[in-house]
CSV table of C-alpha atoms in Angstrom, one decimal:
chain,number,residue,atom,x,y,z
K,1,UNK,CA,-50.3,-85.2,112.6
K,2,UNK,CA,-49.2,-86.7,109.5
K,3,UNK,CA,-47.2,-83.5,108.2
K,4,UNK,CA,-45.4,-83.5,111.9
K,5,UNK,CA,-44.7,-87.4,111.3
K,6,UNK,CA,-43.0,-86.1,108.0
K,7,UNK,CA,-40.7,-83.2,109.8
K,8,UNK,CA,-39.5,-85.7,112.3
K,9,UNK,CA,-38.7,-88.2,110.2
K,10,UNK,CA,-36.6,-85.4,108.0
K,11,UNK,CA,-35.3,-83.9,111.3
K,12,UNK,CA,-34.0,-87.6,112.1
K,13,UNK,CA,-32.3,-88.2,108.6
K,14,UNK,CA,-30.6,-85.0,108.5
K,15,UNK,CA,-29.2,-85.8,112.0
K,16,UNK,CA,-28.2,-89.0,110.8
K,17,UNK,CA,-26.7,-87.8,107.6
K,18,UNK,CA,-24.3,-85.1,110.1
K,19,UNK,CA,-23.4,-87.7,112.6
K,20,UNK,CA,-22.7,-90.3,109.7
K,21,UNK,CA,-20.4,-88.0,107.4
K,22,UNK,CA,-18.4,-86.8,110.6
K,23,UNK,CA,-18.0,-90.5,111.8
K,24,UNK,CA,-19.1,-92.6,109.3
K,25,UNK,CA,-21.4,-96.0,109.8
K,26,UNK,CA,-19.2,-97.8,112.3
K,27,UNK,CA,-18.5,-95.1,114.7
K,28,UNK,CA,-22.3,-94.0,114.6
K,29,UNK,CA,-24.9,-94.4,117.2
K,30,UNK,CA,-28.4,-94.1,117.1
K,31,UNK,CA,-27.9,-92.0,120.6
K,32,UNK,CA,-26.0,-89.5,118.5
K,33,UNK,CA,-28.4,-89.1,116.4
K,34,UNK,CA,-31.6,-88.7,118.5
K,35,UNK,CA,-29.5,-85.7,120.1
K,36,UNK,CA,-28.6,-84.0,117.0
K,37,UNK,CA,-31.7,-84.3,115.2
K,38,UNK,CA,-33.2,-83.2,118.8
K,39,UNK,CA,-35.9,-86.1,118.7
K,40,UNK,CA,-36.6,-88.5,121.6
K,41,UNK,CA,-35.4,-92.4,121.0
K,42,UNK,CA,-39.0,-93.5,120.2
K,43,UNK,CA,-39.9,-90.7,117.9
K,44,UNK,CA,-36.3,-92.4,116.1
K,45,UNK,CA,-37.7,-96.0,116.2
K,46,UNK,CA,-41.0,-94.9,114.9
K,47,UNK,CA,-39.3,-94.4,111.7
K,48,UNK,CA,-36.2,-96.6,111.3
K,49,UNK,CA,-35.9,-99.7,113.1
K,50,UNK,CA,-32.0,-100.3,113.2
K,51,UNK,CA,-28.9,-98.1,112.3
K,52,UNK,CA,-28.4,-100.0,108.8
K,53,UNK,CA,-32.6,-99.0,108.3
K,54,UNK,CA,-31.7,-95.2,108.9
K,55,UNK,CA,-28.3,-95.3,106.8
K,56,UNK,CA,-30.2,-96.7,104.1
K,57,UNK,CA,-32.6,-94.2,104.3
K,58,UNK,CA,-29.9,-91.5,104.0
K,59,UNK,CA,-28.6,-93.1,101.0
K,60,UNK,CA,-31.9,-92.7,99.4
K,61,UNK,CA,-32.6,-89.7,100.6
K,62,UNK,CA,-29.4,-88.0,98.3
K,63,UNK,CA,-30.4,-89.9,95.8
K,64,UNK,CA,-33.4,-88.5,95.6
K,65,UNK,CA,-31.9,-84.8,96.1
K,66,UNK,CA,-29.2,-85.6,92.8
K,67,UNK,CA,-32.0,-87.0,91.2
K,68,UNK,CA,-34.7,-83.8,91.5
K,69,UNK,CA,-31.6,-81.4,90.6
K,70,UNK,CA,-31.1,-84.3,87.5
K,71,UNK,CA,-34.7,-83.4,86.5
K,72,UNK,CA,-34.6,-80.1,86.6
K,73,UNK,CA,-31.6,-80.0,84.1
K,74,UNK,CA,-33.1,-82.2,82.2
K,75,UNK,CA,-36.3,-80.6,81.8
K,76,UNK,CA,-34.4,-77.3,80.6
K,77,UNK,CA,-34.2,-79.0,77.4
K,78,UNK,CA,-30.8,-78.3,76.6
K,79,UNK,CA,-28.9,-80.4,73.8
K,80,UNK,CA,-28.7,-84.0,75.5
K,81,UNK,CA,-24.7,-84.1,75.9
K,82,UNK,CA,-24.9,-80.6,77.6
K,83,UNK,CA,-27.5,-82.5,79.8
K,84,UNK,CA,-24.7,-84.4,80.5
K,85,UNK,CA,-21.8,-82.8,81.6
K,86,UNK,CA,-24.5,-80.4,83.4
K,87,UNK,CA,-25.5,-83.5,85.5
K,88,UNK,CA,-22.3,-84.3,86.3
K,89,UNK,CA,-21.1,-80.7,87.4
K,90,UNK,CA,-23.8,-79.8,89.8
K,91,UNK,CA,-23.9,-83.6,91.9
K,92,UNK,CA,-20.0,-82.5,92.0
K,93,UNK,CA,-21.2,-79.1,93.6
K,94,UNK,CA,-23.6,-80.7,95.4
K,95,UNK,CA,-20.9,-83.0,97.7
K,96,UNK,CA,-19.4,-79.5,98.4
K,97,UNK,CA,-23.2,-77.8,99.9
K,98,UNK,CA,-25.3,-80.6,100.9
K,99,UNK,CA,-24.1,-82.9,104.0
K,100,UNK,CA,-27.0,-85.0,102.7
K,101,UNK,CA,-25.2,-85.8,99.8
K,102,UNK,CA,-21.7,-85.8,101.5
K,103,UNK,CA,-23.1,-88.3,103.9
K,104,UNK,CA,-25.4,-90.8,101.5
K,105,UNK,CA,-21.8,-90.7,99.3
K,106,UNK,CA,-19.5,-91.8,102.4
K,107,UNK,CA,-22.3,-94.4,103.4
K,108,UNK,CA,-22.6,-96.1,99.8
K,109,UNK,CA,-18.7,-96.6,99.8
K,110,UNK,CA,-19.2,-98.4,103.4
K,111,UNK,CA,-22.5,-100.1,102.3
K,112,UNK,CA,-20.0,-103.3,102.7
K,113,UNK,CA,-19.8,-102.5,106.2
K,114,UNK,CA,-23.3,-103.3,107.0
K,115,UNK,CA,-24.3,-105.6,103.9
K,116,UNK,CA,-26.5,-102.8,102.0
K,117,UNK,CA,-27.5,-103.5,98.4
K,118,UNK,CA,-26.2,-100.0,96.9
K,119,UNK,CA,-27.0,-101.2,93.6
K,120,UNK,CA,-29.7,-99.0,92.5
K,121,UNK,CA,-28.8,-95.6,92.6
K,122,UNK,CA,-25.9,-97.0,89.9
K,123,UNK,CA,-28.3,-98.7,87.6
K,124,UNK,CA,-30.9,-95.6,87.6
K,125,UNK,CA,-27.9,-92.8,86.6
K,126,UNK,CA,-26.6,-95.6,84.3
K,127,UNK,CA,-29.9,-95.5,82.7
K,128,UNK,CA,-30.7,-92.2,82.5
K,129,UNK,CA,-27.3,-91.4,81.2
K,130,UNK,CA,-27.5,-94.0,78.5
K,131,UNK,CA,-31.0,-92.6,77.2
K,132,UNK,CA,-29.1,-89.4,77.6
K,133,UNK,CA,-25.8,-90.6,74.9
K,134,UNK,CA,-29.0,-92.4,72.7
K,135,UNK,CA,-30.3,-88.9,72.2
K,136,UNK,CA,-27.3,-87.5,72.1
K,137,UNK,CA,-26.4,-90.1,69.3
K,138,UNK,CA,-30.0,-88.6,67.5
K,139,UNK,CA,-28.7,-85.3,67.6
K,140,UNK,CA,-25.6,-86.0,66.0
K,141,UNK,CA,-23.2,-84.7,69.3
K,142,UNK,CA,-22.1,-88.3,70.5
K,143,UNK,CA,-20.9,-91.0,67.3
K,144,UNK,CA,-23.1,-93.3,66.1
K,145,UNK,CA,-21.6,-96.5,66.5
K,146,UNK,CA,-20.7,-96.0,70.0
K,147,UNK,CA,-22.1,-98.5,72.4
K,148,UNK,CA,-24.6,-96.5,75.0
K,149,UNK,CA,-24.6,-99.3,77.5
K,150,UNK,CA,-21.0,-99.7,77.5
K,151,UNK,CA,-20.5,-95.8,77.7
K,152,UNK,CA,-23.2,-95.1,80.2
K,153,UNK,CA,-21.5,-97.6,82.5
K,154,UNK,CA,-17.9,-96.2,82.0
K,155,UNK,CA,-19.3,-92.6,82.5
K,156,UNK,CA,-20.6,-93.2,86.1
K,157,UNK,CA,-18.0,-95.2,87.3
K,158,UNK,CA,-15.8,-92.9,86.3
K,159,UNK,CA,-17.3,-89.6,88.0
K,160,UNK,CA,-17.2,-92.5,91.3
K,161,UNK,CA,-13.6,-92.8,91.3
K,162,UNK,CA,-13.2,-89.3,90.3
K,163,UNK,CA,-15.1,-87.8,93.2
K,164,UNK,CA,-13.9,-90.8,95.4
K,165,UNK,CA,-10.2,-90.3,94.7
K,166,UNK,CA,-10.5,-86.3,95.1
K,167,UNK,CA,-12.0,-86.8,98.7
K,168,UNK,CA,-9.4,-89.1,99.8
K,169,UNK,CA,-6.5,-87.3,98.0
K,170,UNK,CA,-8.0,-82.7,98.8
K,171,UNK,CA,-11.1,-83.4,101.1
K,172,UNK,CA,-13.3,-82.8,98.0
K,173,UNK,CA,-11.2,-79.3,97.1
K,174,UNK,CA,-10.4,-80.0,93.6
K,175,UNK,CA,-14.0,-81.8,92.6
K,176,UNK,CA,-15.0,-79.5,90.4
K,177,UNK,CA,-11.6,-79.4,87.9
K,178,UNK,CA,-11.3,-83.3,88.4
K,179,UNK,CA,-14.9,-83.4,86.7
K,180,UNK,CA,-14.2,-81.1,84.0
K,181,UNK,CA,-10.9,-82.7,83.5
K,182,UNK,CA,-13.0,-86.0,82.9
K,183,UNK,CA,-14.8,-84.8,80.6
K,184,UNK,CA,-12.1,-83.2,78.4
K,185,UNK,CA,-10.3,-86.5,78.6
K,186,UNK,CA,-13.7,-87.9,77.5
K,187,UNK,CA,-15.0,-85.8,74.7
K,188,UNK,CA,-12.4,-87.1,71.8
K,189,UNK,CA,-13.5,-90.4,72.7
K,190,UNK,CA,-17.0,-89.8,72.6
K,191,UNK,CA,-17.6,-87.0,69.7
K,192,UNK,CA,-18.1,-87.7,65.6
K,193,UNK,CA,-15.5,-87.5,63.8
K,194,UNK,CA,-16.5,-84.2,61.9
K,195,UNK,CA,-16.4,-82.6,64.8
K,196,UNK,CA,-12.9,-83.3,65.9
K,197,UNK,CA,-11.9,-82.5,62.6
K,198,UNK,CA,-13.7,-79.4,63.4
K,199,UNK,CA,-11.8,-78.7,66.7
K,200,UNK,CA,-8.4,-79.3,65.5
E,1,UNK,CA,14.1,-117.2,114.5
E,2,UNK,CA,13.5,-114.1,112.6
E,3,UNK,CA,12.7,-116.1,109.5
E,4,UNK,CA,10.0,-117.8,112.4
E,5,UNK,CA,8.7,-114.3,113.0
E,6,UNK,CA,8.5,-113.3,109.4
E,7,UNK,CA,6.7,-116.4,108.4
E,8,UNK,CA,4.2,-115.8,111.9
E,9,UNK,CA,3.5,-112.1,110.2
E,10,UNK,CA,2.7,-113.7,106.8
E,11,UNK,CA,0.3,-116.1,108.3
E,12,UNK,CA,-1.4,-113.3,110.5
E,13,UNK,CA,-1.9,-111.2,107.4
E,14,UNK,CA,-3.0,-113.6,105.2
E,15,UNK,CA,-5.1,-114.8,107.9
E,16,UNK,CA,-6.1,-111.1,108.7
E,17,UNK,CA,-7.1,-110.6,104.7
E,18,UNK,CA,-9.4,-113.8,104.9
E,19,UNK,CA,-11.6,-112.7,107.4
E,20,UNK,CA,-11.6,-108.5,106.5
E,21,UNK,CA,-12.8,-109.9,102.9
E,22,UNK,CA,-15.4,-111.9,104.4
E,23,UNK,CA,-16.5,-109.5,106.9
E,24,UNK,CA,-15.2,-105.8,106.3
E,25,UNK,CA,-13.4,-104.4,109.0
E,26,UNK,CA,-16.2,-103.0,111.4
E,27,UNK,CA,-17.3,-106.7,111.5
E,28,UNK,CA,-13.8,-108.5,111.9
E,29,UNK,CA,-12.3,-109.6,115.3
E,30,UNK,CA,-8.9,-110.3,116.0
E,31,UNK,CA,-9.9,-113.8,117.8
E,32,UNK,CA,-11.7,-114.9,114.5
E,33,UNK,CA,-8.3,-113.7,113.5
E,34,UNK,CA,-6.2,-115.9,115.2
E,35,UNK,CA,-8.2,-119.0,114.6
E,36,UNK,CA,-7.9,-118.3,110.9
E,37,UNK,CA,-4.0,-117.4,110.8
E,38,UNK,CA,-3.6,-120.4,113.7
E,39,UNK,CA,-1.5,-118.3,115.7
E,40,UNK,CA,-1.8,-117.6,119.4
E,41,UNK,CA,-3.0,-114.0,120.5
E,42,UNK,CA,0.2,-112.7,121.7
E,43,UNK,CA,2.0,-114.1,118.3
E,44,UNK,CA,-0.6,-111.7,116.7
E,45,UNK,CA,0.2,-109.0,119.2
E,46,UNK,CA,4.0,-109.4,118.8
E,47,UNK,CA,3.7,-107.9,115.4
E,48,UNK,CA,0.2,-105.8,115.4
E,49,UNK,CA,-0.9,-103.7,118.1
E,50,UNK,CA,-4.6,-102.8,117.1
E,51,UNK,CA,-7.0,-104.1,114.5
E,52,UNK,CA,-6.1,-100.6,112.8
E,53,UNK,CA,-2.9,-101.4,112.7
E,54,UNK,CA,-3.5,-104.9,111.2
E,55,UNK,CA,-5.7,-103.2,108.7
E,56,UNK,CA,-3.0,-100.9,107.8
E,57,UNK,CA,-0.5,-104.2,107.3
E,58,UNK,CA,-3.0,-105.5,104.8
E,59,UNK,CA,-3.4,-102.6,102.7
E,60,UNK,CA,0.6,-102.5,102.2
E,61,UNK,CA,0.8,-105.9,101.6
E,62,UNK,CA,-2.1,-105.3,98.3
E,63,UNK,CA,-0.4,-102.2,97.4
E,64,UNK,CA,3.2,-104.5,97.4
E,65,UNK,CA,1.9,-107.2,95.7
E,66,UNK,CA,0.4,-104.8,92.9
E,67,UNK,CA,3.3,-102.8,92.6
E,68,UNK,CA,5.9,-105.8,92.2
E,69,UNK,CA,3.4,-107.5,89.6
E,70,UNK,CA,3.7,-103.8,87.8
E,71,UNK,CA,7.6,-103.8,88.2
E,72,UNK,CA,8.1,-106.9,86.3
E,73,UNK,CA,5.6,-105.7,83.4
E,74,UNK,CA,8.0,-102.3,83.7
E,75,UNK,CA,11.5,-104.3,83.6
E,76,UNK,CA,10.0,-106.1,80.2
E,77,UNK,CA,10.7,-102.6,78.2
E,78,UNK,CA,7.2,-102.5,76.1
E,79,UNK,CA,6.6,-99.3,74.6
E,80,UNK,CA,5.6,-97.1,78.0
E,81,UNK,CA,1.6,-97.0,76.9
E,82,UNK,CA,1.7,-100.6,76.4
E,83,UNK,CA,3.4,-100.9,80.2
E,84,UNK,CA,0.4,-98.7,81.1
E,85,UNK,CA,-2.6,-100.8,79.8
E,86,UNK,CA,-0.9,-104.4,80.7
E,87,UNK,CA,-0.4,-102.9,84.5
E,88,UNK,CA,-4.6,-102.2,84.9
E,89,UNK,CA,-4.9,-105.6,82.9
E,90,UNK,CA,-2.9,-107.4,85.8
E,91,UNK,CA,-4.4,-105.3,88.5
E,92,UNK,CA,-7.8,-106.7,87.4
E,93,UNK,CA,-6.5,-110.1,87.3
E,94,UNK,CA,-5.2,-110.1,90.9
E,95,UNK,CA,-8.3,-108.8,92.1
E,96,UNK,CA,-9.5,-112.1,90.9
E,97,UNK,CA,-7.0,-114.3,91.7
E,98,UNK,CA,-5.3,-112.7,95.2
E,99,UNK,CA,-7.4,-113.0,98.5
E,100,UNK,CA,-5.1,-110.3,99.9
E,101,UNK,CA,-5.4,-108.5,97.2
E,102,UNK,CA,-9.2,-107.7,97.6
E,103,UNK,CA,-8.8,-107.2,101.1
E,104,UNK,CA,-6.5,-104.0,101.1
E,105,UNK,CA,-9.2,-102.8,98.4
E,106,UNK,CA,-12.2,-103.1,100.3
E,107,UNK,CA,-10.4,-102.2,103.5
E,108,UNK,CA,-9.0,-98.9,101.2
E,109,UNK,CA,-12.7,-98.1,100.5
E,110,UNK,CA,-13.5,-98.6,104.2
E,111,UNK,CA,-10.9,-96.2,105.4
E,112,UNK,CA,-13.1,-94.0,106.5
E,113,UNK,CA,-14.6,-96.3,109.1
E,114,UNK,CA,-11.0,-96.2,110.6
E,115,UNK,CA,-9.3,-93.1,109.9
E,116,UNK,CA,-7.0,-94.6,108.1
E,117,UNK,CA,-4.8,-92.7,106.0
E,118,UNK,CA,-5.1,-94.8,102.2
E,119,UNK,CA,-3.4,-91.5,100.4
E,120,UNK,CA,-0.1,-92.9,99.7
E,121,UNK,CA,-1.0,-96.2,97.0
E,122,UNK,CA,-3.0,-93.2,94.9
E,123,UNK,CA,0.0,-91.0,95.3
E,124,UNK,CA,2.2,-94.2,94.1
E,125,UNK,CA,0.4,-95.2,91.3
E,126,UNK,CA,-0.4,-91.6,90.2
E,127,UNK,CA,3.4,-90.9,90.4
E,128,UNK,CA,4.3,-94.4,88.1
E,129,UNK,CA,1.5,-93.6,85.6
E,130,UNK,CA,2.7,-89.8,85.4
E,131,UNK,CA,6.2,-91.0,84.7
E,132,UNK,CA,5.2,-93.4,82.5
E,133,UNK,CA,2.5,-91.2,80.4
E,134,UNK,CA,5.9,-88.7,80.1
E,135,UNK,CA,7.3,-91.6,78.2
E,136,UNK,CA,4.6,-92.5,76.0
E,137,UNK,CA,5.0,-89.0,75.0
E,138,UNK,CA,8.7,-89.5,73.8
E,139,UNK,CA,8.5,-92.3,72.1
E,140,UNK,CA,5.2,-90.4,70.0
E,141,UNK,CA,2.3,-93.0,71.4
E,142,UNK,CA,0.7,-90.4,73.3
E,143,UNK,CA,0.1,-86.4,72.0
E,144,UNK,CA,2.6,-83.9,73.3
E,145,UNK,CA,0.2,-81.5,74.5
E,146,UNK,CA,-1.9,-83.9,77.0
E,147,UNK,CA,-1.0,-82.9,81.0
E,148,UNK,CA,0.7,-86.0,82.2
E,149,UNK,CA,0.1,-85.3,85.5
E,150,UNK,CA,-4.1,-84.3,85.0
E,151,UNK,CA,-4.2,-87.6,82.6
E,152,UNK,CA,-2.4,-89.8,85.8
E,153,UNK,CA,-5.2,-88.4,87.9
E,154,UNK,CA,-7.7,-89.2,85.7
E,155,UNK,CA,-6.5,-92.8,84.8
E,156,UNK,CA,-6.0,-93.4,88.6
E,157,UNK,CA,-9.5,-92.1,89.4
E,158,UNK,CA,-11.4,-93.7,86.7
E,159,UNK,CA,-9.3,-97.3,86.9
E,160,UNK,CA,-10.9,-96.9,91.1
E,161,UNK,CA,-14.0,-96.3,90.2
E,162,UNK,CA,-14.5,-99.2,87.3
E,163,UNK,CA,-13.3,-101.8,89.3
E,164,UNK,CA,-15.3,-100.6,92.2
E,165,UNK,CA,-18.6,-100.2,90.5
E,166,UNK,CA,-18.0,-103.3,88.9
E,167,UNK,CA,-17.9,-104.8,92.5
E,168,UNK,CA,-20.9,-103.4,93.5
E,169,UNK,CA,-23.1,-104.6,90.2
E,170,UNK,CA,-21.4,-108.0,89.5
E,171,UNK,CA,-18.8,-108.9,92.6
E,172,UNK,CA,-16.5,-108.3,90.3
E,173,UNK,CA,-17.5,-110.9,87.2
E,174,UNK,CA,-16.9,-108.2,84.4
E,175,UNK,CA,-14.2,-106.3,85.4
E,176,UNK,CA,-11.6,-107.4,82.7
E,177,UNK,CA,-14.5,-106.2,80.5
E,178,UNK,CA,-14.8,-102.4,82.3
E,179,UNK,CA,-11.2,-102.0,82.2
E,180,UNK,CA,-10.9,-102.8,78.5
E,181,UNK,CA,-13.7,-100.5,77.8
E,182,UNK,CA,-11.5,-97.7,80.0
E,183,UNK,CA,-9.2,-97.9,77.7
E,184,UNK,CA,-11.0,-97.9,74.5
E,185,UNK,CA,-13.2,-95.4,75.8
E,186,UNK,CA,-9.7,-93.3,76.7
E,187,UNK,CA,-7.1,-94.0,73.7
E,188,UNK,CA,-9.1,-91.4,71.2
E,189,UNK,CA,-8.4,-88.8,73.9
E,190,UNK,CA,-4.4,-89.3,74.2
E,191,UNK,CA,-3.1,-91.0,71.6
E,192,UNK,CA,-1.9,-88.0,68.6
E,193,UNK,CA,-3.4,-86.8,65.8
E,194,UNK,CA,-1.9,-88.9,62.7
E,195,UNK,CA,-2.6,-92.1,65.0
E,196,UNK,CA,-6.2,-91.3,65.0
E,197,UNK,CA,-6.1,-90.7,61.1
E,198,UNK,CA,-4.7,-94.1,60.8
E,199,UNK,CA,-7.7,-95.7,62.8
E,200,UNK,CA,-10.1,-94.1,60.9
């Protein structure tokens, strides 16, 4: 009972993540839904209670698929600022396969529509990516006296406008480049010294 | 009596901008509207034909403001990377200051909710900072071989997403801050070699 509890509620939120990224939060109704995830009204209301409950849960729901991809990368034990840029490549190919992501991305950037707190899915990558430049910093890839924090923070809202401002400007087409061109416009910033000495 | 009609239009969209700040635009009526512009529904319909449309208004009106702000900084004739950095200083500052200002950003992020095409302000402002990276490169302030129009993008995208996020974590309280730390974080990528020896 419990496990079929489980498969509706994922049926419902990747019903709600399809109607949601083809009409976003305003144009969405919970009758939309209940026919594309093929579930009955109640089996909805079980779960979510309102359309801002079920849009939240979306939101968290590709966080938590970014997130698991995150770990895996990072449990691959690469060299921390390859971690990185890894990180930051595959959520970009993730917006182009998974409508989960695609729709808990167009529902953050609406949060203001219905008054959701989108803060934490911000702080966690700004945390993991400033223990990431830390031990980057230990392993001599990132400069010393850079400020983490400060970094950290500039790093992800800069892969939000990037991927943001590619959606609005190609539909997503050029994510990939727009990344990479990110982090080449990054890298002098960030690397020691001796190794730009090295590069030139 | 034009000058009548012109001032009605100012009052709807500053009245217009009140309540889409407050509210977002899923939230906002066109009576609350009226009471906030005090103007009489037909006034509002004279000029606007749908809340769309009204959004729309808004949006130009922020993107105006901006770009007028960033012609007088242009017609002072600082060195062209100087131009650059003092424009995303003022932007900042007018999302502090300017009511309608705020609006047309949160109602560009909001697009989505009502298909509303936000393309051209990007293409604007990519097109200005292209241009003016170009002349940067002439007069030696920024390297030769950087892609003016991938480092336009780039600043575009990333100045987006900092004021955004900032938004999102703080309403907005340390944005001077993130756009400062753009630009530190961005000036060891474009700024040439001998400049970089004369920092060190």
């Amino acid at each position: 009972m419990q496990q079929r509890a489980k498969a509706t509620r994922t049926a419902v939120i990747e019903g709600a993540a399809s109607i949601f990224e083809e009409v976003g939060y305003g144009n969405a109704s919970l009758s939309d839904v209940t026919k594309r995830a093929n579930v009955t009204k109640g089996a909805l209301y079980f779960h979510f209670k309102s359309k801002e409950d079920l849009a939240l849960a979306v939101i968290a729901e590709q966080h938590n698929i970014v997130r698991i991809a995150g770990e895996k990368i990072a449990a691959a034990g690469l060299p921390a600022l390859e971690t990185m840029v890894t990180m930051c490549k595959t959520f970009g190919q993730q917006l182009l396969d998974e409508p989960v992501v695609r729709a808990g991305i167009r529902l953050t950037f609406e949060a203001s529509a219905f008054n959701g707190d989108v803060k934490g899915p911000y702080q966690d990558w700004m945390a993991t990516m400033e223990f990431l430049t830390q031990q980057a910093q230990r392993e001599g890839d990132i400069r010393e006296d850079l400020n983490a924090s400060d970094f950290a923070h500039y790093l992800v809202a800069s892969f939000t406008g990037s991927q943001m401002v590619s959606n609005v400007m190609t539909g997503r087409q050029d994510v990939l480049k727009r990344i990479d061109d990110m982090w080449d416009f990054m890298m002098p910033a960030i690397v020691p010294r001796q190794h730009q000495d090295q590069r030139s």
